[in-house]
mmCIF file of C-alpha atoms in Angstrom:
data_model
loop_
_atom_site.group_PDB
_atom_site.id
_atom_site.type_symbol
_atom_site.label_atom_id
_atom_site.label_comp_id
_atom_site.label_asym_id
_atom_site.label_seq_id
_atom_site.Cartn_x
_atom_site.Cartn_y
_atom_site.Cartn_z
ATOM 1 C CA PRO A 1 -2.678 -0.727 11.773
ATOM 2 C CA THR A 2 -1.793 2.406 10.953
ATOM 3 C CA ILE A 3 -3.150 4.319 13.808
ATOM 4 C CA HIS A 4 -2.879 0.823 15.959
ATOM 5 C CA HIS A 5 0.879 1.324 15.464
ATOM 6 C CA ARG A 6 0.745 5.126 16.225
ATOM 7 C CA LEU A 7 -0.545 3.735 19.181
ATOM 8 C CA VAL A 8 1.918 1.148 20.063
ATOM 9 C CA SER A 9 5.166 3.796 19.408
ATOM 10 C CA LEU A 10 3.705 5.775 21.692
ATOM 11 C CA PRO A 11 6.378 7.016 23.815
ATOM 12 C CA GLU A 12 3.102 6.956 26.927
ATOM 13 C CA ALA A 13 1.053 4.291 25.484
ATOM 14 C CA LYS A 14 1.703 1.122 28.720
ATOM 15 C CA THR A 15 0.598 3.808 30.787
ATOM 16 C CA TYR A 16 -3.261 4.665 29.399
ATOM 17 C CA ASP A 17 -5.933 2.313 31.336
ATOM 18 C CA LEU A 18 -7.852 0.577 28.615
ATOM 19 C CA SER A 19 -10.135 -1.480 30.688
ATOM 20 C CA HIS A 20 -12.402 -0.079 29.984
ATOM 21 C CA MET A 21 -12.931 -0.616 26.989
ATOM 22 C CA ARG A 22 -15.218 -3.790 25.291
ATOM 23 C CA LEU A 23 -13.911 -4.807 21.703
ATOM 24 C CA LEU A 24 -10.996 -3.321 19.629
ATOM 25 C CA THR A 25 -11.504 -4.028 15.863
ATOM 26 C CA SER A 26 -8.476 -4.227 12.910
ATOM 27 C CA GLY A 27 -9.508 -3.594 9.017
ATOM 28 C CA SER A 28 -8.336 -1.686 5.622
ATOM 29 C CA ASP A 29 -5.377 -3.676 5.235
ATOM 30 C CA ARG A 30 -3.373 -7.015 7.233
ATOM 31 C CA LEU A 31 -2.296 -6.835 10.195
ATOM 32 C CA PRO A 32 0.815 -7.690 11.171
ATOM 33 C CA ASP A 33 1.952 -11.047 12.831
ATOM 34 C CA GLU A 34 3.994 -8.267 15.116
ATOM 35 C CA LEU A 35 1.608 -5.099 15.566
ATOM 36 C CA PHE A 36 -0.632 -7.872 16.509
ATOM 37 C CA ARG A 37 1.397 -9.359 19.683
ATOM 38 C CA ALA A 38 2.717 -5.700 20.554
ATOM 39 C CA PHE A 39 -0.227 -4.014 20.785
ATOM 40 C CA GLN A 40 -1.775 -7.262 23.276
ATOM 41 C CA GLU A 41 0.886 -6.768 25.190
ATOM 42 C CA THR A 42 0.819 -2.899 25.479
ATOM 43 C CA PHE A 43 -2.435 -2.726 25.752
ATOM 44 C CA GLY A 44 -3.525 -6.201 27.298
ATOM 45 C CA HIS A 45 -6.146 -6.414 24.602
ATOM 46 C CA THR A 46 -6.678 -8.755 22.000
ATOM 47 C CA LEU A 47 -7.486 -7.243 18.264
ATOM 48 C CA LEU A 48 -10.554 -8.638 16.477
ATOM 49 C CA GLU A 49 -8.952 -9.046 12.722
ATOM 50 C CA ARG A 50 -12.287 -8.449 10.033
ATOM 51 C CA TYR A 51 -12.368 -8.185 6.075
ATOM 52 C CA GLY A 52 -14.888 -6.049 4.396
ATOM 53 C CA MET A 53 -15.036 -3.647 1.044
ATOM 54 C CA SER A 54 -17.296 -0.308 0.191
ATOM 55 C CA GLU A 55 -19.359 -3.054 -1.836
ATOM 56 C CA THR A 56 -20.311 -5.054 0.522
ATOM 57 C CA GLY A 57 -19.627 -3.167 4.086
ATOM 58 C CA MET A 58 -18.274 -6.314 6.590
ATOM 59 C CA LEU A 59 -17.796 -9.828 4.834
ATOM 60 C CA THR A 60 -15.883 -12.009 7.356
ATOM 61 C CA SER A 61 -14.319 -11.546 11.609
ATOM 62 C CA ASN A 62 -12.569 -13.291 13.961
ATOM 63 C CA PRO A 63 -14.127 -14.609 16.256
ATOM 64 C CA LEU A 64 -15.887 -11.905 19.138
ATOM 65 C CA HIS A 65 -16.435 -15.322 22.160
ATOM 66 C CA GLY A 66 -12.919 -17.835 20.473
ATOM 67 C CA GLU A 67 -10.080 -17.730 19.140
ATOM 68 C CA ARG A 68 -9.224 -14.138 17.195
ATOM 69 C CA ARG A 69 -6.622 -16.140 14.431
ATOM 70 C CA ILE A 70 -3.282 -14.218 14.428
ATOM 71 C CA GLY A 71 -2.663 -13.011 10.389
ATOM 72 C CA SER A 72 -6.420 -14.261 9.354
ATOM 73 C CA VAL A 73 -9.798 -12.049 8.724
ATOM 74 C CA GLY A 74 -11.558 -14.879 10.859
ATOM 75 C CA LEU A 75 -15.165 -16.708 9.908
ATOM 76 C CA PRO A 76 -17.921 -15.247 6.692
ATOM 77 C CA LEU A 77 -20.225 -13.512 8.974
ATOM 78 C CA PRO A 78 -24.478 -15.249 8.743
ATOM 79 C CA GLY A 79 -25.743 -14.190 5.265
ATOM 80 C CA VAL A 80 -22.110 -14.231 3.605
ATOM 81 C CA ALA A 81 -21.072 -16.432 0.696
ATOM 82 C CA VAL A 82 -17.649 -16.675 -0.162
ATOM 83 C CA ARG A 83 -15.341 -18.397 -1.975
ATOM 84 C CA ILE A 84 -11.697 -19.417 -3.305
ATOM 85 C CA VAL A 85 -11.303 -19.964 -6.859
ATOM 86 C CA ASP A 86 -8.432 -19.919 -9.104
ATOM 87 C CA THR A 87 -7.140 -16.539 -11.292
ATOM 88 C CA GLU A 88 -7.084 -18.163 -15.003
ATOM 89 C CA THR A 89 -10.440 -20.456 -14.506
ATOM 90 C CA GLY A 90 -12.555 -19.520 -12.297
ATOM 91 C CA GLU A 91 -12.818 -22.902 -11.309
ATOM 92 C CA PRO A 92 -13.413 -23.227 -7.226
ATOM 93 C CA LEU A 93 -10.211 -24.352 -5.762
ATOM 94 C CA PRO A 94 -9.483 -26.733 -2.565
ATOM 95 C CA ASP A 95 -8.497 -26.128 0.905
ATOM 96 C CA ASN A 96 -5.220 -23.867 1.878
ATOM 97 C CA VAL A 97 -4.477 -23.380 -2.270
ATOM 98 C CA VAL A 98 -4.095 -19.125 -2.756
ATOM 99 C CA GLY A 99 -6.417 -17.780 -5.621
ATOM 100 C CA GLU A 100 -9.143 -14.939 -5.428
ATOM 101 C CA VAL A 101 -11.731 -14.121 -3.100
ATOM 102 C CA GLN A 102 -14.896 -14.238 -4.315
ATOM 103 C CA VAL A 103 -17.798 -13.061 -2.240
ATOM 104 C CA ARG A 104 -21.679 -12.914 -2.517
ATOM 105 C CA GLY A 105 -24.504 -11.731 -0.378
ATOM 106 C CA ALA A 106 -27.930 -9.484 0.445
ATOM 107 C CA ASN A 107 -24.946 -7.076 1.576
ATOM 108 C CA VAL A 108 -23.246 -6.916 -1.686
ATOM 109 C CA CYS A 109 -23.819 -4.450 -3.891
ATOM 110 C CA LYS A 110 -25.722 -4.553 -7.602
ATOM 111 C CA GLY A 111 -23.815 -2.436 -9.386
ATOM 112 C CA TYR A 112 -21.570 0.371 -9.747
ATOM 113 C CA TRP A 113 -23.689 3.293 -10.436
ATOM 114 C CA GLN A 114 -24.209 3.935 -14.416
ATOM 115 C CA GLN A 115 -20.954 2.135 -15.001
ATOM 116 C CA PRO A 116 -22.410 -1.186 -16.091
ATOM 117 C CA GLU A 117 -19.213 -1.949 -18.071
ATOM 118 C CA LYS A 118 -17.133 -1.878 -14.723
ATOM 119 C CA THR A 119 -19.942 -4.098 -13.341
ATOM 120 C CA ALA A 120 -20.291 -6.712 -15.748
ATOM 121 C CA VAL A 121 -15.787 -6.710 -15.543
ATOM 122 C CA ALA A 122 -17.183 -7.053 -11.684
ATOM 123 C CA PHE A 123 -20.013 -9.767 -11.033
ATOM 124 C CA THR A 124 -19.533 -13.078 -12.256
ATOM 125 C CA PRO A 125 -22.570 -15.032 -15.017
ATOM 126 C CA ASP A 126 -23.835 -16.162 -11.417
ATOM 127 C CA GLY A 127 -22.862 -13.164 -9.233
ATOM 128 C CA TRP A 128 -20.175 -13.179 -7.491
ATOM 129 C CA LEU A 129 -17.958 -10.105 -6.909
ATOM 130 C CA ARG A 130 -14.950 -10.827 -7.764
ATOM 131 C CA THR A 131 -12.395 -8.777 -5.078
ATOM 132 C CA GLY A 132 -9.626 -8.554 -6.536
ATOM 133 C CA ASP A 133 -7.788 -10.270 -3.426
ATOM 134 C CA LEU A 134 -5.635 -13.009 -2.907
ATOM 135 C CA GLY A 135 -6.423 -15.340 -0.265
ATOM 136 C CA LEU A 136 -7.231 -18.953 1.398
ATOM 137 C CA ARG A 137 -9.653 -20.812 3.467
ATOM 138 C CA GLU A 138 -8.309 -22.534 5.841
ATOM 139 C CA THR A 139 -9.535 -26.555 6.727
ATOM 140 C CA ASP A 140 -11.631 -24.970 9.661
ATOM 141 C CA GLY A 141 -12.778 -21.542 7.414
ATOM 142 C CA TYR A 142 -10.549 -18.675 9.072
ATOM 143 C CA PHE A 143 -9.658 -17.425 5.933
ATOM 144 C CA THR A 144 -6.995 -15.427 5.701
ATOM 145 C CA LEU A 145 -5.630 -12.947 2.912
ATOM 146 C CA LYS A 146 -2.706 -12.512 0.897
ATOM 147 C CA GLY A 147 -2.925 -9.230 -1.220
ATOM 148 C CA ARG A 148 -4.415 -7.890 -3.361
ATOM 149 C CA SER A 149 -3.892 -9.032 -7.140
ATOM 150 C CA LYS A 150 -2.852 -5.705 -8.909
ATOM 151 C CA ASP A 151 0.143 -6.131 -6.477
ATOM 152 C CA LEU A 152 1.840 -9.370 -6.972
ATOM 153 C CA VAL A 153 5.019 -9.414 -7.842
ATOM 154 C CA ILE A 154 6.361 -12.301 -10.028
ATOM 155 C CA SER A 155 9.931 -12.947 -9.923
ATOM 156 C CA GLY A 156 11.800 -15.684 -11.942
ATOM 157 C CA GLY A 157 8.729 -17.118 -12.869
ATOM 158 C CA PHE A 158 7.739 -17.435 -9.350
ATOM 159 C CA ASN A 159 4.900 -15.845 -7.296
ATOM 160 C CA VAL A 160 6.222 -13.375 -4.302
ATOM 161 C CA TYR A 161 2.961 -12.474 -1.725
ATOM 162 C CA PRO A 162 3.715 -8.734 -0.573
ATOM 163 C CA PRO A 163 2.445 -9.208 2.696
ATOM 164 C CA GLU A 164 4.747 -12.163 3.789
ATOM 165 C CA VAL A 165 8.134 -10.163 2.754
ATOM 166 C CA GLU A 166 6.542 -7.437 4.618
ATOM 167 C CA LEU A 167 5.520 -9.618 8.054
ATOM 168 C CA VAL A 168 9.027 -10.808 8.238
ATOM 169 C CA LEU A 169 10.926 -6.985 7.658
ATOM 170 C CA ALA A 170 8.755 -5.795 10.435
ATOM 171 C CA GLN A 171 10.693 -8.011 12.554
ATOM 172 C CA HIS A 172 14.023 -5.762 11.883
ATOM 173 C CA PRO A 173 14.555 -3.418 14.474
ATOM 174 C CA ALA A 174 15.111 -0.812 12.147
ATOM 175 C CA VAL A 175 12.094 -0.938 10.019
ATOM 176 C CA ALA A 176 9.610 1.420 11.241
ATOM 177 C CA ALA A 177 7.324 0.466 8.216
ATOM 178 C CA SER A 178 7.549 -1.253 4.282
ATOM 179 C CA ALA A 179 6.341 -1.370 1.326
ATOM 180 C CA VAL A 180 6.861 -4.562 -0.788
ATOM 181 C CA ILE A 181 6.583 -3.320 -4.688
ATOM 182 C CA GLY A 182 7.706 -5.328 -7.976
ATOM 183 C CA CYS A 183 9.963 -2.994 -10.578
ATOM 184 C CA PRO A 184 10.170 -4.437 -14.321
ATOM 185 C CA ASP A 185 13.759 -6.037 -14.526
ATOM 186 C CA ALA A 186 14.543 -8.021 -17.975
ATOM 187 C CA GLU A 187 16.072 -10.569 -16.675
ATOM 188 C CA TRP A 188 13.767 -11.356 -13.805
ATOM 189 C CA GLY A 189 10.169 -10.126 -15.499
ATOM 190 C CA GLU A 190 10.204 -7.765 -11.662
ATOM 191 C CA LEU A 191 12.846 -7.217 -8.710
ATOM 192 C CA VAL A 192 11.636 -7.713 -5.577
ATOM 193 C CA THR A 193 11.937 -4.117 -3.832
ATOM 194 C CA ALA A 194 11.050 -3.703 -0.396
ATOM 195 C CA VAL A 195 10.488 -0.040 0.351
ATOM 196 C CA ILE A 196 11.079 1.154 3.624
ATOM 197 C CA ILE A 197 11.557 3.926 6.850
ATOM 198 C CA PRO A 198 13.821 3.839 9.515
ATOM 199 C CA HIS A 199 13.081 4.480 12.841
ATOM 200 C CA PRO A 200 14.712 7.337 13.538
ATOM 201 C CA HIS A 201 18.081 7.354 15.263
ATOM 202 C CA THR A 202 18.469 3.315 13.654
ATOM 203 C CA PRO A 203 20.818 2.929 10.867
ATOM 204 C CA VAL A 204 20.641 0.415 9.423
ATOM 205 C CA SER A 205 22.195 -1.081 5.347
ATOM 206 C CA ALA A 206 20.209 -2.667 2.466
ATOM 207 C CA ALA A 207 22.774 -5.054 2.841
ATOM 208 C CA ALA A 208 21.496 -5.379 6.430
ATOM 209 C CA ILE A 209 17.962 -5.797 5.308
ATOM 210 C CA ILE A 210 17.944 -7.537 2.690
ATOM 211 C CA ALA A 211 20.747 -10.591 4.269
ATOM 212 C CA HIS A 212 17.613 -10.553 7.517
ATOM 213 C CA CYS A 213 15.939 -11.284 5.532
ATOM 214 C CA GLN A 214 17.588 -14.788 3.940
ATOM 215 C CA GLN A 215 17.539 -15.244 7.637
ATOM 216 C CA HIS A 216 13.348 -15.316 7.232
ATOM 217 C CA LEU A 217 12.691 -16.755 3.411
ATOM 218 C CA VAL A 218 13.088 -18.432 0.772
ATOM 219 C CA ASN A 219 15.098 -16.865 -2.140
ATOM 220 C CA TYR A 220 13.188 -15.883 -4.228
ATOM 221 C CA LYS A 221 11.375 -14.353 -1.943
ATOM 222 C CA VAL A 222 14.245 -11.789 -1.128
ATOM 223 C CA PRO A 223 14.025 -8.583 -2.239
ATOM 224 C CA ARG A 224 17.247 -7.779 -4.668
ATOM 225 C CA ARG A 225 16.351 -3.524 -4.004
ATOM 226 C CA VAL A 226 16.484 -1.903 -0.783
ATOM 227 C CA LEU A 227 15.112 2.029 -1.252
ATOM 228 C CA PHE A 228 15.183 3.724 1.841
ATOM 229 C CA VAL A 229 12.360 6.621 2.113
ATOM 230 C CA GLU A 230 11.047 9.365 4.512
ATOM 231 C CA THR A 231 7.059 8.613 3.955
ATOM 232 C CA LEU A 232 4.846 6.668 1.927
ATOM 233 C CA PRO A 233 1.853 7.737 0.353
ATOM 234 C CA ARG A 234 -1.698 6.317 1.871
ATOM 235 C CA ASN A 235 -4.968 6.920 0.910
ATOM 236 C CA ALA A 236 -7.207 8.885 3.674
ATOM 237 C CA LEU A 237 -8.184 5.008 5.503
ATOM 238 C CA GLY A 238 -4.213 4.453 6.033
ATOM 239 C CA LYS A 239 -3.141 2.676 2.826
ATOM 240 C CA ILE A 240 -0.623 1.987 1.224
ATOM 241 C CA GLN A 241 -0.750 3.201 -2.466
ATOM 242 C CA LYS A 242 1.808 0.728 -4.756
ATOM 243 C CA ALA A 243 0.657 2.169 -7.343
ATOM 244 C CA GLN A 244 1.819 5.504 -6.629
ATOM 245 C CA LEU A 245 5.384 3.859 -5.088
ATOM 246 C CA ARG A 246 5.394 1.821 -8.458
ATOM 247 C CA GLN A 247 5.219 4.889 -10.711
ATOM 248 C CA GLU A 248 7.804 6.833 -8.890
ATOM 249 C CA LEU A 249 10.845 4.916 -7.845
ATOM 250 C CA CYS A 250 10.550 2.190 -9.879
ATOM 251 C CA ASP A 251 13.243 3.398 -11.976
ATOM 252 C CA HIS A 252 15.677 5.166 -8.942
ATOM 253 C CA PRO A 253 18.371 3.007 -8.209
ATOM 254 C CA THR A 254 18.673 0.854 -5.179
ATOM 255 C CA THR A 255 20.186 2.646 -2.066
#
């Protein structure tokens, strides 16, 4: 999504003719709904979002011919089994309930080289890989990801999935990029904290961001802290490094 965002943001973006391109895909991180629509409007292509891991290759994908559902990573590929389980008990969950994504198939690695302890933690006794991702299965078989279990924010006893808040932040015209993290707090357990790169030459305040979120989110999901930064730490695949953000920013005052 980082690359797609940069392409859409090019001043000359709409002058490019991509009619010769057969397929454009997205992966590595959740594709924001607004970016999905903006890319479609700018380039005339409907991005195909999919889901995979280094340990597995591709696991699910929206269809080449068929509905490419916005916000979804699609259906399991042939030979791949995907299930959603309770994060505490490991028991399978019904459709439309968020839990941990577990996968199994010939494409899944057998373990981590010379790391038996890590392998034992990563796999269930019956051979399912614990992905560490949270998601749900819709009644028609499409899967939707809600974020990494380690990035889940628990504020006042409520679960807050960062991608849901980030999607709302992306709708604000002054927000160029954002990441939502949980910072330790004595009263709430964790404070929902929005870390934002503002658009150049577009002044915005923390109060304006919070007011925007209040229009679209239930109260416990609304950020209680807003921090403005110039850059967000990313890895080689463009994924935002939230552990680094928590380490660097959680002790900072609200700006």
